[in-house]
Short mmCIF file of C-alpha atoms in Angstrom, two decimals:
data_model
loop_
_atom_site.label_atom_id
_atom_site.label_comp_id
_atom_site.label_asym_id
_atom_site.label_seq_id
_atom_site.Cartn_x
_atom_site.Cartn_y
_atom_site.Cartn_z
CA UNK A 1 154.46 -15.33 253.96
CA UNK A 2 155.65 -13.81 257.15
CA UNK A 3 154.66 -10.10 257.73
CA UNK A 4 157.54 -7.74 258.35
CA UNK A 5 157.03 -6.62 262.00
CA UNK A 6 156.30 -2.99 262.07
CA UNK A 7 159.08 -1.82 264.06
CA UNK A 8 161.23 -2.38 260.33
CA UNK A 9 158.43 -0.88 258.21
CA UNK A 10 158.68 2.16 260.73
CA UNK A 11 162.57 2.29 260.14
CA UNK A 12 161.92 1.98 256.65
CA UNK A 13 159.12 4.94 256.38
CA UNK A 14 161.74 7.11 258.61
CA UNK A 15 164.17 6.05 256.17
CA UNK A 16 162.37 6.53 253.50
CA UNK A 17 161.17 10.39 254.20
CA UNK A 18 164.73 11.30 255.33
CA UNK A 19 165.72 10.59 252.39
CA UNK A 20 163.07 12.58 250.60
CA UNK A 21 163.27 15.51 253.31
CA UNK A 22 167.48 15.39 252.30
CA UNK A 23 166.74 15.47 248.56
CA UNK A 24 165.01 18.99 249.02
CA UNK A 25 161.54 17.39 248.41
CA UNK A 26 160.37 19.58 250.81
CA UNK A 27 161.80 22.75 252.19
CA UNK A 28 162.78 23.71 256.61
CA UNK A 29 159.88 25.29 257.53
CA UNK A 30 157.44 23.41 254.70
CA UNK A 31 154.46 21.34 256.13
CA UNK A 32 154.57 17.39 255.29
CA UNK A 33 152.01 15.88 253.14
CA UNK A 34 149.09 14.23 256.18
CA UNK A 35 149.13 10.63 257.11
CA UNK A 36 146.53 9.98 254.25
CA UNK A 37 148.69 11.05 251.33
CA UNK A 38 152.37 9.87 253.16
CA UNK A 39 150.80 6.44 253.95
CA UNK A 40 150.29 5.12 250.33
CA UNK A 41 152.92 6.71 248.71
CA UNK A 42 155.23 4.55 251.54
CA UNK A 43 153.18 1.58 251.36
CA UNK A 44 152.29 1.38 254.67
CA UNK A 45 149.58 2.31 257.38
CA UNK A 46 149.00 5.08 258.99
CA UNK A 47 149.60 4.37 262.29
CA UNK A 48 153.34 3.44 260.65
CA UNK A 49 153.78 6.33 259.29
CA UNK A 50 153.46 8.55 262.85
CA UNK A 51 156.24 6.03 264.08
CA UNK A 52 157.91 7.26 261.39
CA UNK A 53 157.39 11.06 262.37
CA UNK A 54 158.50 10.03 266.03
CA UNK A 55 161.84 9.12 264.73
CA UNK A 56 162.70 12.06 262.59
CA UNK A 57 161.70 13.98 265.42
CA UNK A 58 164.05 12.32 267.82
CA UNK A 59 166.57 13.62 264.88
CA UNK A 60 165.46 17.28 265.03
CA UNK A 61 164.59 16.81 261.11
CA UNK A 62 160.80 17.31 261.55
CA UNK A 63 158.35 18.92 264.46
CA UNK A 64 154.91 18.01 265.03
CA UNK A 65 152.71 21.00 266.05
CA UNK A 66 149.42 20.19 267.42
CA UNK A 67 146.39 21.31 265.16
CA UNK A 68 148.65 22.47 262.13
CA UNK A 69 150.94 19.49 260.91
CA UNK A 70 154.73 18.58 260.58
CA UNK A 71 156.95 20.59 259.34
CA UNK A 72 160.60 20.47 258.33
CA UNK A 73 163.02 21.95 260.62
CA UNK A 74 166.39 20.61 259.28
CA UNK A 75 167.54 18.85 256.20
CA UNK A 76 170.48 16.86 257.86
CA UNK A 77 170.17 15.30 261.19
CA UNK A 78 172.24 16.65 264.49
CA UNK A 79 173.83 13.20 265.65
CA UNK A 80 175.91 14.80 267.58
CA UNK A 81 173.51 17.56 269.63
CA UNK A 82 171.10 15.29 269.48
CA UNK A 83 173.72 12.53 271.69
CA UNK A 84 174.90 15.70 273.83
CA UNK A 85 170.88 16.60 274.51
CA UNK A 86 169.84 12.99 275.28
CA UNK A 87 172.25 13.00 278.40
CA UNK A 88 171.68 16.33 279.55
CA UNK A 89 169.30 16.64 282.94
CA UNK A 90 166.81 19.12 282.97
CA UNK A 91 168.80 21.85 284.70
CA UNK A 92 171.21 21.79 281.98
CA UNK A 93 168.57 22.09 279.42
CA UNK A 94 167.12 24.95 281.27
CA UNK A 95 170.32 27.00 281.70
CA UNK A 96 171.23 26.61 276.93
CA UNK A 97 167.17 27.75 276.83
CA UNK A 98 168.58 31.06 278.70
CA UNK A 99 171.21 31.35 276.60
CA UNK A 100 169.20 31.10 273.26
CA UNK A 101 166.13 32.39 273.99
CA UNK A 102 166.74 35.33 276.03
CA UNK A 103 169.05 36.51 273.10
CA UNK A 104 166.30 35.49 270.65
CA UNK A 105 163.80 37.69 272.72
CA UNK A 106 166.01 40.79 272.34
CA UNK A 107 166.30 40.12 268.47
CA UNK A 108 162.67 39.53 267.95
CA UNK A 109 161.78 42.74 269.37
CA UNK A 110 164.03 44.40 267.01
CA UNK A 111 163.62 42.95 264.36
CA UNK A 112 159.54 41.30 264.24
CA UNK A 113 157.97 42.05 261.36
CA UNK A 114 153.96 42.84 261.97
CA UNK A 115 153.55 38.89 260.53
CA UNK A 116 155.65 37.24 263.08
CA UNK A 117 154.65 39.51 265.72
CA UNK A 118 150.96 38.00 264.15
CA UNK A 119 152.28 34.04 264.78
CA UNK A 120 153.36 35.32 268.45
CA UNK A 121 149.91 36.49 269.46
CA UNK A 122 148.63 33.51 267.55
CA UNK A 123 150.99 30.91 269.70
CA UNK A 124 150.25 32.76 273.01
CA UNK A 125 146.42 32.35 272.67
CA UNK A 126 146.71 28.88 271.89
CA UNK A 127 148.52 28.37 275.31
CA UNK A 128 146.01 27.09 277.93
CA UNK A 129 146.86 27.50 281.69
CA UNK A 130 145.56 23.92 282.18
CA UNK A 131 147.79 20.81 282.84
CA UNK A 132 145.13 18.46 282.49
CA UNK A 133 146.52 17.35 279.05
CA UNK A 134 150.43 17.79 280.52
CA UNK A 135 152.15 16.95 276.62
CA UNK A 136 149.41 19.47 274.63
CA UNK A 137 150.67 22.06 277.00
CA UNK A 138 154.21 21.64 276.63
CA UNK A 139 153.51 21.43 272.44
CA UNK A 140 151.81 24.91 272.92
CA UNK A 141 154.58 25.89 275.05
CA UNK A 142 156.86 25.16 272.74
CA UNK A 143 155.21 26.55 269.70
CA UNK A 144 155.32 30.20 271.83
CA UNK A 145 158.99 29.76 271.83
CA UNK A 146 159.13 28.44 268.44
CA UNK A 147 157.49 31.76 267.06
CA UNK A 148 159.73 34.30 269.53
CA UNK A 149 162.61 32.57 267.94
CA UNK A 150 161.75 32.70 264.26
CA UNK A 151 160.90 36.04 264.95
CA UNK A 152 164.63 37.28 265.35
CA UNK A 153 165.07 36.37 261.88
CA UNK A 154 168.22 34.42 262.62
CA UNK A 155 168.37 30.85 260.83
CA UNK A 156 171.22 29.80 263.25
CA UNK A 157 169.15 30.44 266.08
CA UNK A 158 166.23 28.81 264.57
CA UNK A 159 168.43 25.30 263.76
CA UNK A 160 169.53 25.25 266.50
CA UNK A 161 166.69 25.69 268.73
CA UNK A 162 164.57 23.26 266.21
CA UNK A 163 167.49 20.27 267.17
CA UNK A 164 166.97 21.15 271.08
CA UNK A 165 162.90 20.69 270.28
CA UNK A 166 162.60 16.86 270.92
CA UNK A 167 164.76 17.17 274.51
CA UNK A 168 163.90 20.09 275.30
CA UNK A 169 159.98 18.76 275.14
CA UNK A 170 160.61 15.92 276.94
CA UNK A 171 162.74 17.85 279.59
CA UNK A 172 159.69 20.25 280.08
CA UNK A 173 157.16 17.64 280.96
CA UNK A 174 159.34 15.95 283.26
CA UNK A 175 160.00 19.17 285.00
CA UNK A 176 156.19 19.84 285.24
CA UNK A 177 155.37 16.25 286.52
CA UNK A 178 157.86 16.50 289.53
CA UNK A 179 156.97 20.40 290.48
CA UNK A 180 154.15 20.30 293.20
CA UNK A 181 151.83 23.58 292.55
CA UNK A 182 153.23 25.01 289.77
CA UNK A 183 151.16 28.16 288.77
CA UNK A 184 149.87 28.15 284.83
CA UNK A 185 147.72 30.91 285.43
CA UNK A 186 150.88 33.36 286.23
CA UNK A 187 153.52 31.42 283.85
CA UNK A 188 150.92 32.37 281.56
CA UNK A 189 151.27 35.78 282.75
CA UNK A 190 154.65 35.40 282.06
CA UNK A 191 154.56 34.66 278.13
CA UNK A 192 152.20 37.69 277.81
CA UNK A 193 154.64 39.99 279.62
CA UNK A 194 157.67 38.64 276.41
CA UNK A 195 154.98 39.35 274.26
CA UNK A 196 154.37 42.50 274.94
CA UNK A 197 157.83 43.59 275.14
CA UNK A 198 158.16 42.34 272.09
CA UNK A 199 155.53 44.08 270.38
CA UNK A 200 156.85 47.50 272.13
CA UNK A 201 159.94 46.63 270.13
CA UNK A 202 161.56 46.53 273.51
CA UNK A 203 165.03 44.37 273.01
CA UNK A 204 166.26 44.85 276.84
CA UNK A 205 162.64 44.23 278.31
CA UNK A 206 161.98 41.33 276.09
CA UNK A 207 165.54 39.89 277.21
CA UNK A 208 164.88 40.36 280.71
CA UNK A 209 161.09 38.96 281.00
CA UNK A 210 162.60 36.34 279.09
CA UNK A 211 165.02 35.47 281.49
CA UNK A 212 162.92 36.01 284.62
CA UNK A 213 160.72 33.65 283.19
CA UNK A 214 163.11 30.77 282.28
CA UNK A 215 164.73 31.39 285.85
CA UNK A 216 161.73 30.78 287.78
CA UNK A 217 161.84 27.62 285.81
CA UNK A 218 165.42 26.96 287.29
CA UNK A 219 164.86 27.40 290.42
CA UNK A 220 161.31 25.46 290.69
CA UNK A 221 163.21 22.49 289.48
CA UNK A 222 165.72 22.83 292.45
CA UNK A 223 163.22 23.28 294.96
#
């Protein structure tokens, strides 16, 4: 009997879970069942099932956060973002995290509730101003922005900065491996100074730290 190479029983899984994800099985924000439980119930391994994961990521229905699991962030895939993403450079991708996260900043400190303020400080302490493992510090990276974002209680924001997740993480390392002495120690510095603004329920300050920040990102990349 010839084994079905795993590439299909990959597309399948994917297949499989979008269609459960699009049913409402689970919730946008709800954490997937682990590899252990998802593997059987698919009827395949586990290794399988990440590739699986991988591709509804590429979709911007599901992000992986390192240490807590993957959780929903859309019920219906964004084709066409997801196209217009894939051929953006990393300048591009910069300049649409200004616009949305900058205006997210302002909201969060306006509107953070003492929990999300909570998942801020928890997200900022799990950033480490190490590049030795260069895709665990984007992921942290990205979970700081994450929780600044769902903190300005606005689900449009939140979509649509969960669909620019899977470019937007792969733009972010490539920026990193081509700039020569980038400082984590003070872009550290950095997220603490959004933080704080935040927490000061400071919408201007949060804005501008947040933009400072992301521009200093801009023009490292043109360097």
């Amino acid at each position: 009997m010839t084994q079905m190479p795993r590439a299909s029983l990959a597309d399948r899984a994917a297949a499989l879970l979008e269609e459960r994800i699009q049913a409402g099985e689970w919730q946008v924000g709800e954490r997937l069942p682990g590899e252990t439980t998802l593997a059987p119930e698919l009827g395949v391994g586990r290794s399988t099932v990440r590739e699986a994961i991988r591709q509804l990521a590429g979709k911007g229905l599901v992000q992986s956060r390192q240490g807590s699991g993957v959780y929903v962030t859309a019920l219906e895939t964004q084709d066409e973002l997801t196209e217009v993403l894939a051929r953006a450079d990393v300048i591009a991708v910069i300049e649409a995290r200004i616009a949305i996260e900058c205006e997210a900043a302002s909201l969060a400190a306006a509107r953070r509730s003492p929990e999300a303020l909570a998942v801020i400080h928890q997200a900022l302490n799990h950033r480490h101003p190490e590049l030795d493992e260069l895709e665990a510090y984007v992921d942290a990276d990205m979970e700081f922005h994450r929780a600044v974002v769902l903190a300005a209680d606005n689900p449009v924001l939140l979509e649509m900065f969960d669909a620019f997740v899977p470019r937007l993480r792969g733009s972010m390392i490539e920026m990193l491996r081509m700039t020569v002495g980038f400082d984590t120690e003070l872009d550290h510095e950095r997220h603490q100074r959004v933080t704080e603004r935040i927490a000061e329920s400071d919408p201007e300050g949060a804005a501008r730290v947040s933009r400072d920040h992301l521009e200093v990102l801009r023009r490292e990349v043109w360097q």
